[in-house]
Amino acid sequence: MTTPTPVLTVNGIEVIYNHVILVLKGVSLQLAEGQIAAILGGNGAGKTTTLRAISNLLKGERGEVTKGSIELRGERIENLTPADLVKRGVVQVMEGRHCFAHLTIEENLLTGAYTRKDKGEIAANLEKVYTYFPRLKTRRTSQAAYTSGGEQQMCAIGRALMANPSVVLLDEPSMGLAPQIVEEVFEIVKDLNQKEKVSFLIAEQNTNMALRYANYGYIMESGRIVMDGAAEDLRNNEDVKEFYLGMGGAERKSFKEVKSYKRRKRWLA
Ligand SMILES: Nc1ncnc2c1ncn2[C@@H]1O[C@H](COP(=O)(O)OP(=O)(O)O)[C@@H](O)[C@H]1O
Ligand SMILES: [Mg+2]
């Protein structure tokens, strides 16, 4: 079996905030062309920082990449501006659904086309977004503030799609949504991945849902990738099941602890 070419490659990046706080301690990962990869891990693990490093959105947070490299189809991109990255097809959907509350759904979607000029193409793109998100079409004239959490998440993804991206960095799409709505959002992501060939890198605390839709997963803890593998292998991994899929017994502080605990048990057996 051949390994698909990586569209994104992150090589050993370190990120510090405020010149001192080291939060990413050498993170490496890849997103294969046309696939869905997930970065999993609890609150504060470094998922958002990783996505922001890729989309060059750390500056506003007083963060910077101090080591390592990031490549888009083999080309270094650390020095490109977020707008350059959007033009090259890389867009980020922020954590917490950043829709403009006072704009309508359609106005929000149109703000996503800011790097594009051709009106005909923009209109066609809007129609395409509506075919994937029929709920947004129904709500197109509603002010975003008066739509549901699910509709706002869809609006945030739809807005990113208005830039016609090939890579979408999706930060915690499940946050604050009912399980049924999370599933609806992930189904649309799957559809976009399969039909539009959009590659997705998704940061998620909802391991269970993410591993159902992703091809590959990276588990992150305290600024490091502590485990990675095909989604199916991770889903069947005893340590992952115990710590992240809630199938284990005792409460533990860290995934690393579970791993060493298991190892010890194996040695003693
Ligand atoms: N702007 C910031 N300034 C300083 N520290 C930050 C900032 N943003 C995040 N951090 C810290 O970096 C670590 C990783 O955060 P984050 O990437 O947001 O994790 P996650 O998305 O996995 O919850 C956390 O310890 C967090 O407190
Ligand atoms: Mg986050």
Short mmCIF file of N, CA and C and ligand atoms in Angstrom, two decimals, residues 17-18 21 23 41-50 61-62 95 171-172 205, ligand 1:
data_model
loop_
_atom_site.label_atom_id
_atom_site.label_comp_id
_atom_site.label_asym_id
_atom_site.label_seq_id
_atom_site.Cartn_x
_atom_site.Cartn_y
_atom_site.Cartn_z
N TYR A 17 4.75 31.24 24.13
CA TYR A 17 3.87 32.40 24.30
C TYR A 17 4.59 33.42 25.17
N ASN A 18 4.38 34.68 24.88
CA ASN A 18 4.95 35.77 25.71
C ASN A 18 6.45 35.64 25.93
N ILE A 21 6.83 31.12 27.78
CA ILE A 21 6.13 29.87 28.10
C ILE A 21 6.16 28.91 26.92
N VAL A 23 4.93 25.98 25.03
CA VAL A 23 3.71 25.15 25.06
C VAL A 23 3.77 23.98 24.09
N GLY A 41 -7.00 15.22 22.46
CA GLY A 41 -6.36 15.53 23.74
C GLY A 41 -7.21 16.48 24.55
N GLY A 42 -6.95 16.51 25.82
CA GLY A 42 -7.75 17.31 26.75
C GLY A 42 -7.48 18.79 26.64
N ASN A 43 -8.16 19.51 27.50
CA ASN A 43 -8.04 20.96 27.56
C ASN A 43 -6.60 21.36 27.89
N GLY A 44 -6.04 22.28 27.11
CA GLY A 44 -4.69 22.75 27.39
C GLY A 44 -3.57 21.90 26.82
N ALA A 45 -3.92 20.86 26.07
CA ALA A 45 -2.90 19.96 25.53
C ALA A 45 -2.02 20.64 24.47
N GLY A 46 -2.59 21.62 23.77
CA GLY A 46 -1.82 22.30 22.73
C GLY A 46 -2.42 22.17 21.33
N LYS A 47 -3.66 21.72 21.25
CA LYS A 47 -4.31 21.50 19.95
C LYS A 47 -4.51 22.81 19.19
N THR A 48 -5.12 23.78 19.87
CA THR A 48 -5.38 25.07 19.22
C THR A 48 -4.06 25.74 18.81
N THR A 49 -3.08 25.66 19.69
CA THR A 49 -1.77 26.26 19.38
C THR A 49 -1.19 25.63 18.11
N THR A 50 -1.33 24.34 17.97
CA THR A 50 -0.83 23.66 16.77
C THR A 50 -1.53 24.18 15.51
N GLU A 61 -1.75 36.35 19.54
CA GLU A 61 -1.79 35.76 20.89
C GLU A 61 -0.42 35.89 21.56
N ARG A 62 0.47 36.66 20.98
CA ARG A 62 1.84 36.81 21.47
C ARG A 62 2.57 35.47 21.49
N GLU A 95 -12.01 27.92 17.09
CA GLU A 95 -12.71 27.37 18.24
C GLU A 95 -13.78 28.38 18.67
N ASP A 171 -11.21 23.68 14.47
CA ASP A 171 -10.91 23.63 15.90
C ASP A 171 -12.14 23.35 16.75
N GLU A 172 -12.17 22.19 17.34
CA GLU A 172 -13.25 21.76 18.26
C GLU A 172 -14.66 22.00 17.73
N GLN A 205 -11.69 17.36 21.45
CA GLN A 205 -11.66 16.65 22.74
C GLN A 205 -12.60 15.45 22.68
N1 LIG B 1 -2.27 33.37 24.40
C1 LIG B 1 -1.69 32.55 25.29
N2 LIG B 1 -0.74 32.99 26.15
C2 LIG B 1 -0.16 32.16 27.04
N3 LIG B 1 -0.44 30.87 27.14
C3 LIG B 1 -1.37 30.35 26.33
C4 LIG B 1 -2.05 31.17 25.35
N4 LIG B 1 -2.92 30.38 24.67
C5 LIG B 1 -2.80 29.16 25.19
N5 LIG B 1 -1.88 29.13 26.18
C6 LIG B 1 -1.47 27.93 26.96
O1 LIG B 1 -0.94 26.99 26.07
C7 LIG B 1 -1.32 25.67 26.43
C8 LIG B 1 -2.02 25.01 25.25
O2 LIG B 1 -3.24 25.68 24.98
P1 LIG B 1 -4.15 25.34 23.73
O3 LIG B 1 -3.30 25.23 22.53
O4 LIG B 1 -5.24 26.33 23.72
O5 LIG B 1 -4.68 23.88 24.13
P2 LIG B 1 -5.99 23.10 23.65
O6 LIG B 1 -6.49 23.73 22.40
O7 LIG B 1 -5.52 21.69 23.46
O8 LIG B 1 -6.98 23.20 24.77
C9 LIG B 1 -2.20 25.81 27.65
O9 LIG B 1 -1.42 25.56 28.79
C10 LIG B 1 -2.65 27.25 27.62
O10 LIG B 1 -2.85 27.73 28.91
#
